[in-house]
Amino acid sequence: MLLATTARTLRTVSIVYLVVGLIFATASWAPIDAPGRLMFDLIDWPVDGSPPLERAARVAAAVGGGLLVGFAALCLLVVAPEIERGNLRVVRGTIVALLAWFVVDSAGSIGSGVWTNALLNVPFLLFWLVPLWRVRKPDGE
C-alpha cells in the first residue's frame, strides 16, 4: 500500500473507532445510554434489548483493558522511539489522545456515579503527560 493510501486508511479507521468509543461511553450515563446499551446488545448476541449488566460490565472491562494494553504498546513501540528521533508531532498527537481519553473516561465515570475513577484518572494522566511535556526541540532547531 502506498504511504498516502495507508495514512488515509488509518485516518478513516481511527475516526470510526473514535465514534464507536464515544458510543460505548454513552452507556455510562443513564439519560443518554441507549446507543451504548445497543452496542452491548450487539456484542452479546442475540439483539434482544436486554444484555445482562454483569456481562456488559465484564465486556467493558475487557474492552477497556485491551485498549489500555494497546495504547501502552503503542507508546512503547512507536511513540518513545519517535521521541528519540526528535519527532515532536507524535508528542503533540499523544497528548491530544491522552486528553481525549481523560475527558471521555472521567465524564463517563462521573455520569455513572463513580467519581472516584475520575479522581484516579488524574495521576494516571500525569504519569503519561509529565514526560511528554518535558520533551523539547533538539538543540539547533
PDB file of C-alpha atoms in Angstrom:
ATOM      1  CA  MET A   1       0.000   0.000   0.000  1.00  0.00           C
ATOM      2  CA  LEU A   2       1.280   3.471  -0.781  1.00  0.00           C
ATOM      3  CA  LEU A   3       2.137   5.651   2.211  1.00  0.00           C
ATOM      4  CA  ALA A   4      -0.629   8.139   1.398  1.00  0.00           C
ATOM      5  CA  THR A   5      -3.194   5.339   0.994  1.00  0.00           C
ATOM      6  CA  THR A   6      -2.082   3.725   4.244  1.00  0.00           C
ATOM      7  CA  ALA A   7      -2.295   7.038   6.096  1.00  0.00           C
ATOM      8  CA  ARG A   8      -5.755   7.762   4.652  1.00  0.00           C
ATOM      9  CA  THR A   9      -6.970   4.272   5.601  1.00  0.00           C
ATOM     10  CA  LEU A  10      -5.616   4.629   9.148  1.00  0.00           C
ATOM     11  CA  ARG A  11      -7.307   8.023   9.498  1.00  0.00           C
ATOM     12  CA  THR A  12     -10.640   6.512   8.409  1.00  0.00           C
ATOM     13  CA  VAL A  13     -10.291   3.558  10.800  1.00  0.00           C
ATOM     14  CA  SER A  14      -9.306   5.955  13.604  1.00  0.00           C
ATOM     15  CA  ILE A  15     -12.387   8.109  13.045  1.00  0.00           C
ATOM     16  CA  VAL A  16     -14.659   5.040  13.069  1.00  0.00           C
ATOM     17  CA  TYR A  17     -13.040   3.762  16.287  1.00  0.00           C
ATOM     18  CA  LEU A  18     -13.348   7.211  17.846  1.00  0.00           C
ATOM     19  CA  VAL A  19     -17.099   7.219  17.127  1.00  0.00           C
ATOM     20  CA  VAL A  20     -17.508   3.640  18.438  1.00  0.00           C
ATOM     21  CA  GLY A  21     -15.646   4.602  21.630  1.00  0.00           C
ATOM     22  CA  LEU A  22     -17.937   7.573  22.172  1.00  0.00           C
ATOM     23  CA  ILE A  23     -20.989   5.367  21.585  1.00  0.00           C
ATOM     24  CA  PHE A  24     -19.735   2.876  24.193  1.00  0.00           C
ATOM     25  CA  ALA A  25     -19.118   5.774  26.583  1.00  0.00           C
ATOM     26  CA  THR A  26     -22.800   6.767  26.450  1.00  0.00           C
ATOM     27  CA  ALA A  27     -23.606   3.580  28.397  1.00  0.00           C
ATOM     28  CA  SER A  28     -22.029   5.185  31.445  1.00  0.00           C
ATOM     29  CA  TRP A  29     -24.732   7.829  31.866  1.00  0.00           C
ATOM     30  CA  ALA A  30     -28.360   6.707  32.167  1.00  0.00           C
ATOM     31  CA  PRO A  31     -30.008   9.707  30.429  1.00  0.00           C
ATOM     32  CA  ILE A  32     -28.067   9.032  27.209  1.00  0.00           C
ATOM     33  CA  ASP A  33     -27.253   5.318  27.482  1.00  0.00           C
ATOM     34  CA  ALA A  34     -29.400   3.982  24.596  1.00  0.00           C
ATOM     35  CA  PRO A  35     -26.578   3.942  21.985  1.00  0.00           C
ATOM     36  CA  GLY A  36     -24.177   2.289  24.429  1.00  0.00           C
ATOM     37  CA  ARG A  37     -26.739  -0.288  25.528  1.00  0.00           C
ATOM     38  CA  LEU A  38     -27.371  -1.111  21.859  1.00  0.00           C
ATOM     39  CA  MET A  39     -23.625  -1.648  21.344  1.00  0.00           C
ATOM     40  CA  PHE A  40     -23.520  -4.041  24.308  1.00  0.00           C
ATOM     41  CA  ASP A  41     -26.613  -5.793  22.971  1.00  0.00           C
ATOM     42  CA  LEU A  42     -24.933  -6.207  19.567  1.00  0.00           C
ATOM     43  CA  ILE A  43     -21.868  -7.718  21.242  1.00  0.00           C
ATOM     44  CA  ASP A  44     -23.966 -10.027  23.457  1.00  0.00           C
ATOM     45  CA  TRP A  45     -25.908 -11.690  20.651  1.00  0.00           C
ATOM     46  CA  PRO A  46     -28.820 -12.057  20.038  1.00  0.00           C
ATOM     47  CA  VAL A  47     -30.074  -8.499  19.939  1.00  0.00           C
ATOM     48  CA  ASP A  48     -32.925  -8.678  22.417  1.00  0.00           C
ATOM     49  CA  GLY A  49     -32.753  -5.376  24.245  1.00  0.00           C
ATOM     50  CA  SER A  50     -31.570  -6.860  27.492  1.00  0.00           C
ATOM     51  CA  PRO A  51     -27.880  -7.587  27.855  1.00  0.00           C
ATOM     52  CA  PRO A  52     -27.258  -8.614  31.469  1.00  0.00           C
ATOM     53  CA  LEU A  53     -25.485  -5.747  33.236  1.00  0.00           C
ATOM     54  CA  GLU A  54     -22.897  -8.040  34.809  1.00  0.00           C
ATOM     55  CA  ARG A  55     -21.938  -9.331  31.362  1.00  0.00           C
ATOM     56  CA  ALA A  56     -21.894  -5.795  29.985  1.00  0.00           C
ATOM     57  CA  ALA A  57     -19.549  -4.776  32.795  1.00  0.00           C
ATOM     58  CA  ARG A  58     -17.278  -7.726  32.025  1.00  0.00           C
ATOM     59  CA  VAL A  59     -17.213  -6.803  28.337  1.00  0.00           C
ATOM     60  CA  ALA A  60     -16.482  -3.180  29.253  1.00  0.00           C
ATOM     61  CA  ALA A  61     -13.592  -4.357  31.422  1.00  0.00           C
ATOM     62  CA  ALA A  62     -12.247  -6.464  28.551  1.00  0.00           C
ATOM     63  CA  VAL A  63     -12.564  -3.579  26.087  1.00  0.00           C
ATOM     64  CA  GLY A  64     -11.066  -1.056  28.496  1.00  0.00           C
ATOM     65  CA  GLY A  65      -8.232  -3.368  29.485  1.00  0.00           C
ATOM     66  CA  GLY A  66      -7.499  -4.178  25.867  1.00  0.00           C
ATOM     67  CA  LEU A  67      -7.429  -0.517  24.918  1.00  0.00           C
ATOM     68  CA  LEU A  68      -5.066   0.275  27.786  1.00  0.00           C
ATOM     69  CA  VAL A  69      -2.702  -2.541  26.806  1.00  0.00           C
ATOM     70  CA  GLY A  70      -2.860  -1.451  23.167  1.00  0.00           C
ATOM     71  CA  PHE A  71      -2.169   2.192  23.993  1.00  0.00           C
ATOM     72  CA  ALA A  72       0.731   1.243  26.255  1.00  0.00           C
ATOM     73  CA  ALA A  73       2.216  -0.939  23.494  1.00  0.00           C
ATOM     74  CA  LEU A  74       1.794   1.908  21.005  1.00  0.00           C
ATOM     75  CA  CYS A  75       3.635   4.282  23.310  1.00  0.00           C
ATOM     76  CA  LEU A  76       6.365   1.728  23.993  1.00  0.00           C
ATOM     77  CA  LEU A  77       6.942   0.678  20.391  1.00  0.00           C
ATOM     78  CA  VAL A  78       6.048   3.805  18.380  1.00  0.00           C
ATOM     79  CA  VAL A  79       5.820   6.969  20.485  1.00  0.00           C
ATOM     80  CA  ALA A  80       9.001   6.538  22.557  1.00  0.00           C
ATOM     81  CA  PRO A  81      11.195   5.711  19.515  1.00  0.00           C
ATOM     82  CA  GLU A  82       9.731   8.671  17.608  1.00  0.00           C
ATOM     83  CA  ILE A  83      10.531  10.976  20.520  1.00  0.00           C
ATOM     84  CA  GLU A  84      14.110   9.699  20.438  1.00  0.00           C
ATOM     85  CA  ARG A  85      14.190  10.623  16.734  1.00  0.00           C
ATOM     86  CA  GLY A  86      13.033  14.158  17.613  1.00  0.00           C
ATOM     87  CA  ASN A  87       9.538  13.809  16.142  1.00  0.00           C
ATOM     88  CA  LEU A  88       7.613  16.409  18.141  1.00  0.00           C
ATOM     89  CA  ARG A  89       4.439  15.866  16.121  1.00  0.00           C
ATOM     90  CA  VAL A  90       3.988  12.442  17.727  1.00  0.00           C
ATOM     91  CA  VAL A  91       4.312  14.104  21.150  1.00  0.00           C
ATOM     92  CA  ARG A  92       1.513  16.564  20.381  1.00  0.00           C
ATOM     93  CA  GLY A  93      -0.679  13.792  18.963  1.00  0.00           C
ATOM     94  CA  THR A  94      -0.121  11.617  22.011  1.00  0.00           C
ATOM     95  CA  ILE A  95      -1.011  14.497  24.335  1.00  0.00           C
ATOM     96  CA  VAL A  96      -4.249  15.123  22.402  1.00  0.00           C
ATOM     97  CA  ALA A  97      -5.106  11.393  22.563  1.00  0.00           C
ATOM     98  CA  LEU A  98      -4.468  11.295  26.309  1.00  0.00           C
ATOM     99  CA  LEU A  99      -6.605  14.362  26.938  1.00  0.00           C
ATOM    100  CA  ALA A 100      -9.408  12.893  24.807  1.00  0.00           C
ATOM    101  CA  TRP A 101      -9.277   9.688  26.868  1.00  0.00           C
ATOM    102  CA  PHE A 102      -9.226  11.672  30.110  1.00  0.00           C
ATOM    103  CA  VAL A 103     -12.260  13.804  29.226  1.00  0.00           C
ATOM    104  CA  VAL A 104     -14.418  10.913  27.933  1.00  0.00           C
ATOM    105  CA  ASP A 105     -13.403   8.454  30.675  1.00  0.00           C
ATOM    106  CA  SER A 106     -13.740  10.972  33.506  1.00  0.00           C
ATOM    107  CA  ALA A 107     -17.036  12.411  32.243  1.00  0.00           C
ATOM    108  CA  GLY A 108     -18.433   8.882  31.874  1.00  0.00           C
ATOM    109  CA  SER A 109     -17.196   7.945  35.324  1.00  0.00           C
ATOM    110  CA  ILE A 110     -18.830  10.991  36.893  1.00  0.00           C
ATOM    111  CA  GLY A 111     -22.007  10.413  34.857  1.00  0.00           C
ATOM    112  CA  SER A 112     -22.202   6.820  36.060  1.00  0.00           C
ATOM    113  CA  GLY A 113     -21.731   7.868  39.676  1.00  0.00           C
ATOM    114  CA  VAL A 114     -18.185   6.529  40.017  1.00  0.00           C
ATOM    115  CA  TRP A 115     -16.431   9.865  40.542  1.00  0.00           C
ATOM    116  CA  THR A 116     -13.550   8.075  42.268  1.00  0.00           C
ATOM    117  CA  ASN A 117     -12.430   6.725  38.884  1.00  0.00           C
ATOM    118  CA  ALA A 118     -12.310  10.275  37.525  1.00  0.00           C
ATOM    119  CA  LEU A 119     -10.196  11.232  40.531  1.00  0.00           C
ATOM    120  CA  LEU A 120      -7.878   8.264  39.954  1.00  0.00           C
ATOM    121  CA  ASN A 121      -7.559   9.251  36.299  1.00  0.00           C
ATOM    122  CA  VAL A 122      -5.656  12.404  37.310  1.00  0.00           C
ATOM    123  CA  PRO A 123      -2.427  10.721  38.469  1.00  0.00           C
ATOM    124  CA  PHE A 124      -2.734   8.182  35.644  1.00  0.00           C
ATOM    125  CA  LEU A 125      -2.890  11.071  33.165  1.00  0.00           C
ATOM    126  CA  LEU A 126       0.018  12.859  34.807  1.00  0.00           C
ATOM    127  CA  PHE A 127       2.243   9.753  34.656  1.00  0.00           C
ATOM    128  CA  TRP A 128       1.884   9.946  30.861  1.00  0.00           C
ATOM    129  CA  LEU A 129       1.817  13.718  30.419  1.00  0.00           C
ATOM    130  CA  VAL A 130       4.756  14.813  32.581  1.00  0.00           C
ATOM    131  CA  PRO A 131       7.386  13.062  30.449  1.00  0.00           C
ATOM    132  CA  LEU A 132       5.661  14.289  27.264  1.00  0.00           C
ATOM    133  CA  TRP A 133       5.575  17.896  28.488  1.00  0.00           C
ATOM    134  CA  ARG A 134       9.302  17.689  29.178  1.00  0.00           C
ATOM    135  CA  VAL A 135      10.126  16.962  25.524  1.00  0.00           C
ATOM    136  CA  ARG A 136      11.960  19.869  23.914  1.00  0.00           C
ATOM    137  CA  LYS A 137      13.162  20.583  20.393  1.00  0.00           C
ATOM    138  CA  PRO A 138      16.648  19.263  19.759  1.00  0.00           C
ATOM    139  CA  ASP A 139      19.376  21.920  20.034  1.00  0.00           C
ATOM    140  CA  GLY A 140      19.880  23.944  16.891  1.00  0.00           C
ATOM    141  CA  GLU A 141      16.263  23.774  15.702  1.00  0.00           C
TER     142      GLU A 141
END
